[in-house]
Amino acid sequence: MTSIGKPKLHHPALQANKIGFTRRDYEGKVSTLCAGCGHDSISAALIQAFWELDIEPHRVAKLSGIGCSSKTPDYFLGNSHGFNSVHGRMPSVLTGANLANRGLIYLGVSGDGDSASIGLGQFAHVMRRRVNMAYILENNGVYGLTKGQFSATADSGSRSRRGLTNTDAAVDTVSLALLMGATFVARGFSGDKAQLVPLIKAAIAHPGAAFIDVVSPCVAFNNHPGSTKSYDYVRQHNDAVNRLDVWPAREPIAVDYAEGATIEVPQFDGSVLRLRKLDAHYDATDKTSAMAHITHAAEKGEVVTGLLYLAPDASDLHAHLDTVETPLNALGDADLCPGAAMLDKINAALR
Amino acid sequence: MKRLAAINDFVVKFANVNGSGSASANELFAKAFLRMGVPVSPRNIFPSNIQGLPTWYEVRVSEQGWLARRGGVDLMVAMNPQTWDRDVKELEPGGYLLYDSSKPLPPSKFRADIHPVGVPITELANAHFADGHVRQLVKNLIYVGALASLLDLELEVLADMIRERYKEKDKLTESNLAALRLGFDYAARHLAGAIGLKARRADNVGERIFIEGNAAAALGCVYGGATVCAWYPITPSSSLAEAFMHYCARLRVDKATGKNKFAIIQAEDELASIGIVVGAGWNGARAFTATSGPGVSLMTEFIGLAYFAEIPVTIIDVQRGGPSTGMPTRTQQSDLLACAYASHGDTKHVLLFPDGPRECFEFAALALDLADRLQTPVFLMTDLDIGMNRHLCEPLAWDDSRRYDRGKVMSRADLDSGKDFGRYLDVDGDGIPYRTLPGTHPDRGAYFTRGTSRDAYARYSEAGPDYVYNMERLLRKFATAKTLVPKPVLTPAKKPARFGAIYFGSTAPAMHESLDALAGQGVHVNALRVRGFPFPDEVAEFVKAHPKVFVIEQNRDAQLKTLLVNEAGIGAENLISVLHYDGTPITARFITGEIARIARRFQRPAPAPAHEVA
C-alpha cells in the first residue's frame, strides 16, 4: 500500500458543505488501485456521502482487513484515523474500537475474500452483535492482489480470466447479513453512484449494524465475458428495488411524492430516511419477503440492488450492553477505580 | 502398626464423583480450619470431564503455614468406588481411610499398613432423609460432620458457615445442619480416638484472605481501570472473565444512571476476543482478554499485529497442560516461549509472573499500565494452580493516590501547540512513540495503523532503513520494559550458599518450603523469584554470583532456562534444570529431593580417573 499524498491546493470555487468543508477535505491519498477499479468509485461515493452529510472527517474511524478493498480507506477521509488490520478480522477490531468510544462514526471496509472466506465467522457475528457501523463490502468475486483466483462470492458457473469454471456455490452476503440479524441490509453497484451515495448515507445514519454489499468489478481479473461481477453483466442484470433519499432532519423535508408510496424512517442521527418504492410489492421492512425476493432474483440471474431490509426499531451493541453515554475511553481513574475502602470490604468478605 | 499422629499438620484428600455436590462440603471443611486460625491450602484436582467421573479435593493443613502441596495423603475420604484402588494406594503408611461402611467390604479392599475408619454414610442418610436427591447431597455433610468429630474440628464453626452460606434458605440450612450433626454424633459415639490427626485452634491466619487467583486477577482488572473485556470460554481462565463480570456488576455501575462503565463481550472465539481487545486498545480503552494456551495459539496473528502496530493489549494466560489440548484441567508453566515470542517474525513480549492471588491482583493492574505505557501486548502468566484454587494470601491492597499510567497519548492541545506528531518517532529515546486517539483533532494527528512496514510518520514504506528503524526502536522499547517490570525477589539462605535457585509463579509456595527443608539437610540455597520478562539486570547478576543455579519450573523443555540463556546473556552451563510437568502442582518434596540429589553430586569430590592417558 503505497502512500502518495495529493496536492493540498483547493480550487477557490469548490463548494463547501454546511460545516465549511469541501469535497477535497474528504479525500485521502492517491489510489494505487488499477485504473477503472470499482473500488475507486466506491471511495468517491464515500467521499460524497460524508461531504453531503456534513460530518467532520476526523469523527470517523475507518477500519479494514486485508486485500484490495481494505487498502481503500487510505484513499478517502485523510484526516480520519484508519486501521488496516488482519485478513478477515476487521469486524472484531471495529467492535472493540466502537466499545471504546461510542461517540465516533465507524466505517468498516472489506472485500469478498476478507469477509466471505477467512472472515465469514466474524462477518456473521458482528451482524448479530449489531455493532453500530456502516459495513461496506467491496465485492468483485475475485482475488485481485494474488491475481485472479475465485473468491467465495464468485457465482457457481462463472469463469475466471484464465478460463476456469467455478463449481462451488457462492456465499450471498446480503442473505447472510439478513439471517444473522443485521438491521440494515443493502446492495449497491459501484457503477451506479446515484443509487450508492444515498445508500451509504442511510447506512451511516442507521443506528445499528448497516451492511452494504457493493458489486465492484475488478477491471484486471474479473471484468470479462463469463464473469457475473463484470460491469456489463451487472448493468444488464441489475434490478433495483428502490431509490433512496436521505434528508437531514434539520432541513425542512421537501420531496416529490409523485412516484408512488413512500415510508419515512427516522434515523439515529436525526435524519429521516425516505424510501421510495419502485416495486409496488417490495416492502423493505419485511424481512421474510426481502429474503424471498433476493432468492428469486438470484435464481433468475438478477442482481438485486437497493435497500433490501431495514428494521425501523434498530438499536446497537451499546444499548444492549447498557453502557454509559460517556465513551469508555474517556472515563478517568475516579470513574473506574472503586478505591481502597471498597477493597477493604471485599477483603473482609474473603475471610 | 504405625499410626500417624499430628496436630494441625496433615493432608486430607477427598475422592468424589463429579456432580455429587461434594465441592461445597469439602470447601466448608477446609475453611473450618481457617476460622480456627490454622492455615490451609486446598486444591481441586479434576480430570477434564463433565459429570459422573472422578474428582478430588486435597486439603493441606499446616500450622507452620506451608501452602504448597506437600505430596502424600494422611487421611483419605474415599467416596468414589471407581477410584478406590488408586486412592487407597496414595495413603501414607499409618494413614487413615474414611469410607462409607453401609455395605461391608472384603479385607482385600484395604491395605495392611493403613487404618480404615468406617462410617455408614448411606445408611445414615437413608434413615434420616426421605427425598432421594437430598439423601445424595447430605452424604457430603455427613462425612464432614464425622471428620469434625474425628479431628476435633469445632462443630459450631462449621454450623456458622452453613448458616452464612444458606441465609434466608431455612430448609437448606436445616437439612445441612442435621446431616452435619448426624455424622458428628455417629463418629463421637462409635469412633472416638480412631484417628491420630487433630485440629487445634491457633492464631496463624491473621488478616489473610482466602481467594482464587482468577478472582483476584479479575479484581485487579477492575481496579486497574479495564473497561473492555472480550473473552471466549476456556478452562482454566473462564472463571476470571466471569469474576470480572461479577465485580463489574457490583463496582462499576454508574449510580446516577444505572448504566455500565464497562463492556464485556463473550466473543465467538479467541480470534475475535483478541481482535476486540486490539480495537479497544487502539481507541484508548483499557482492554484485556483471559485465555489459556490454546487460546494464545489462536491469538498469535493479532498479537504480532499489536506488537508491530504498537497497540496496548493485556492478555491473561491461565496456563494449563499442553501442547495441543494437552491436559485441560491440569496445571503447567509451559506457555512461556509461546507467549514471549508469540507470532511470526521478530517479536518479543512483556511477561509478568504472579506467585499467587495477591500478585494476580497487583500485576493485572500493572499489566494494564504497562500495556498503555509501552503500547504493546503484555501477558499476565498465571496457571490453573493459582487461578482455580483458593489460596491463603495477604489482603489485596490499593493505594488511593495511585493514578493510571495512560502512556504517551497526545491531546488536541498538544497538537495545537505545534508539537511534531510522527506516530513512530522516538522523541524521548526510550523507544516508545507518541500516539493520538481517533477523533482527537480536525486536521492534525490522524494516522493509518497497519501491520505492514511504515516510516516514522506511519506512512507505508518498504524501504529497508525505515523497517530497520522501527525494528531497532522496538528493541529499545523492550529495553525500557526491562526497567518497568517488577524486580525479582531474593530470598537469601541463612548461611553462605554456593547454590542459587531461580523460580517463578506458582512454584513459589513449594520452593519456600523446600528451601527450609534443604537448609535442614545442610544444603543452603539463595533463591531468586523472577517476576517479569524482559529480565531485569539483577537476574544475570544473581546467576553470575553462583557457580551453579537451579532453575525450577513446571514444564518439560526448561522454557524459563531457555529464556534466561536467550535473553539475559546467561551461559547455559551454569544452569541446572529441575523440571516437574505431570500436571499436578509441584511439591516441596519433589524440589527438595531433586536439589538435594544434585547438590550431593557437586559436593562429592570428583572420582579419580581410572586410567591416565599420556
Tab-separated table of C-alpha atoms in Angstrom, chain B residues 495-497 499 515-525 599 603:
chain	number	residue	atom	x	y	z
B	495	LYS	CA	24.127	-19.466	55.757
B	496	PRO	CA	26.602	-18.721	52.959
B	497	ALA	CA	25.442	-20.614	49.900
B	499	PHE	CA	23.965	-22.700	45.059
B	515	LEU	CA	14.415	-24.074	50.936
B	516	ASP	CA	13.615	-24.660	54.589
B	517	ALA	CA	13.798	-28.433	54.209
B	518	LEU	CA	17.063	-28.214	52.259
B	519	ALA	CA	18.626	-25.986	54.904
B	520	GLY	CA	17.649	-28.656	57.403
B	521	GLN	CA	19.710	-31.104	55.345
B	522	GLY	CA	22.657	-28.709	55.191
B	523	VAL	CA	22.016	-27.638	51.611
B	524	HIS	CA	21.895	-23.845	51.550
B	525	VAL	CA	20.463	-22.124	48.522
B	599	ALA	CA	23.729	-30.906	45.250
B	603	GLN	CA	29.595	-31.665	46.874
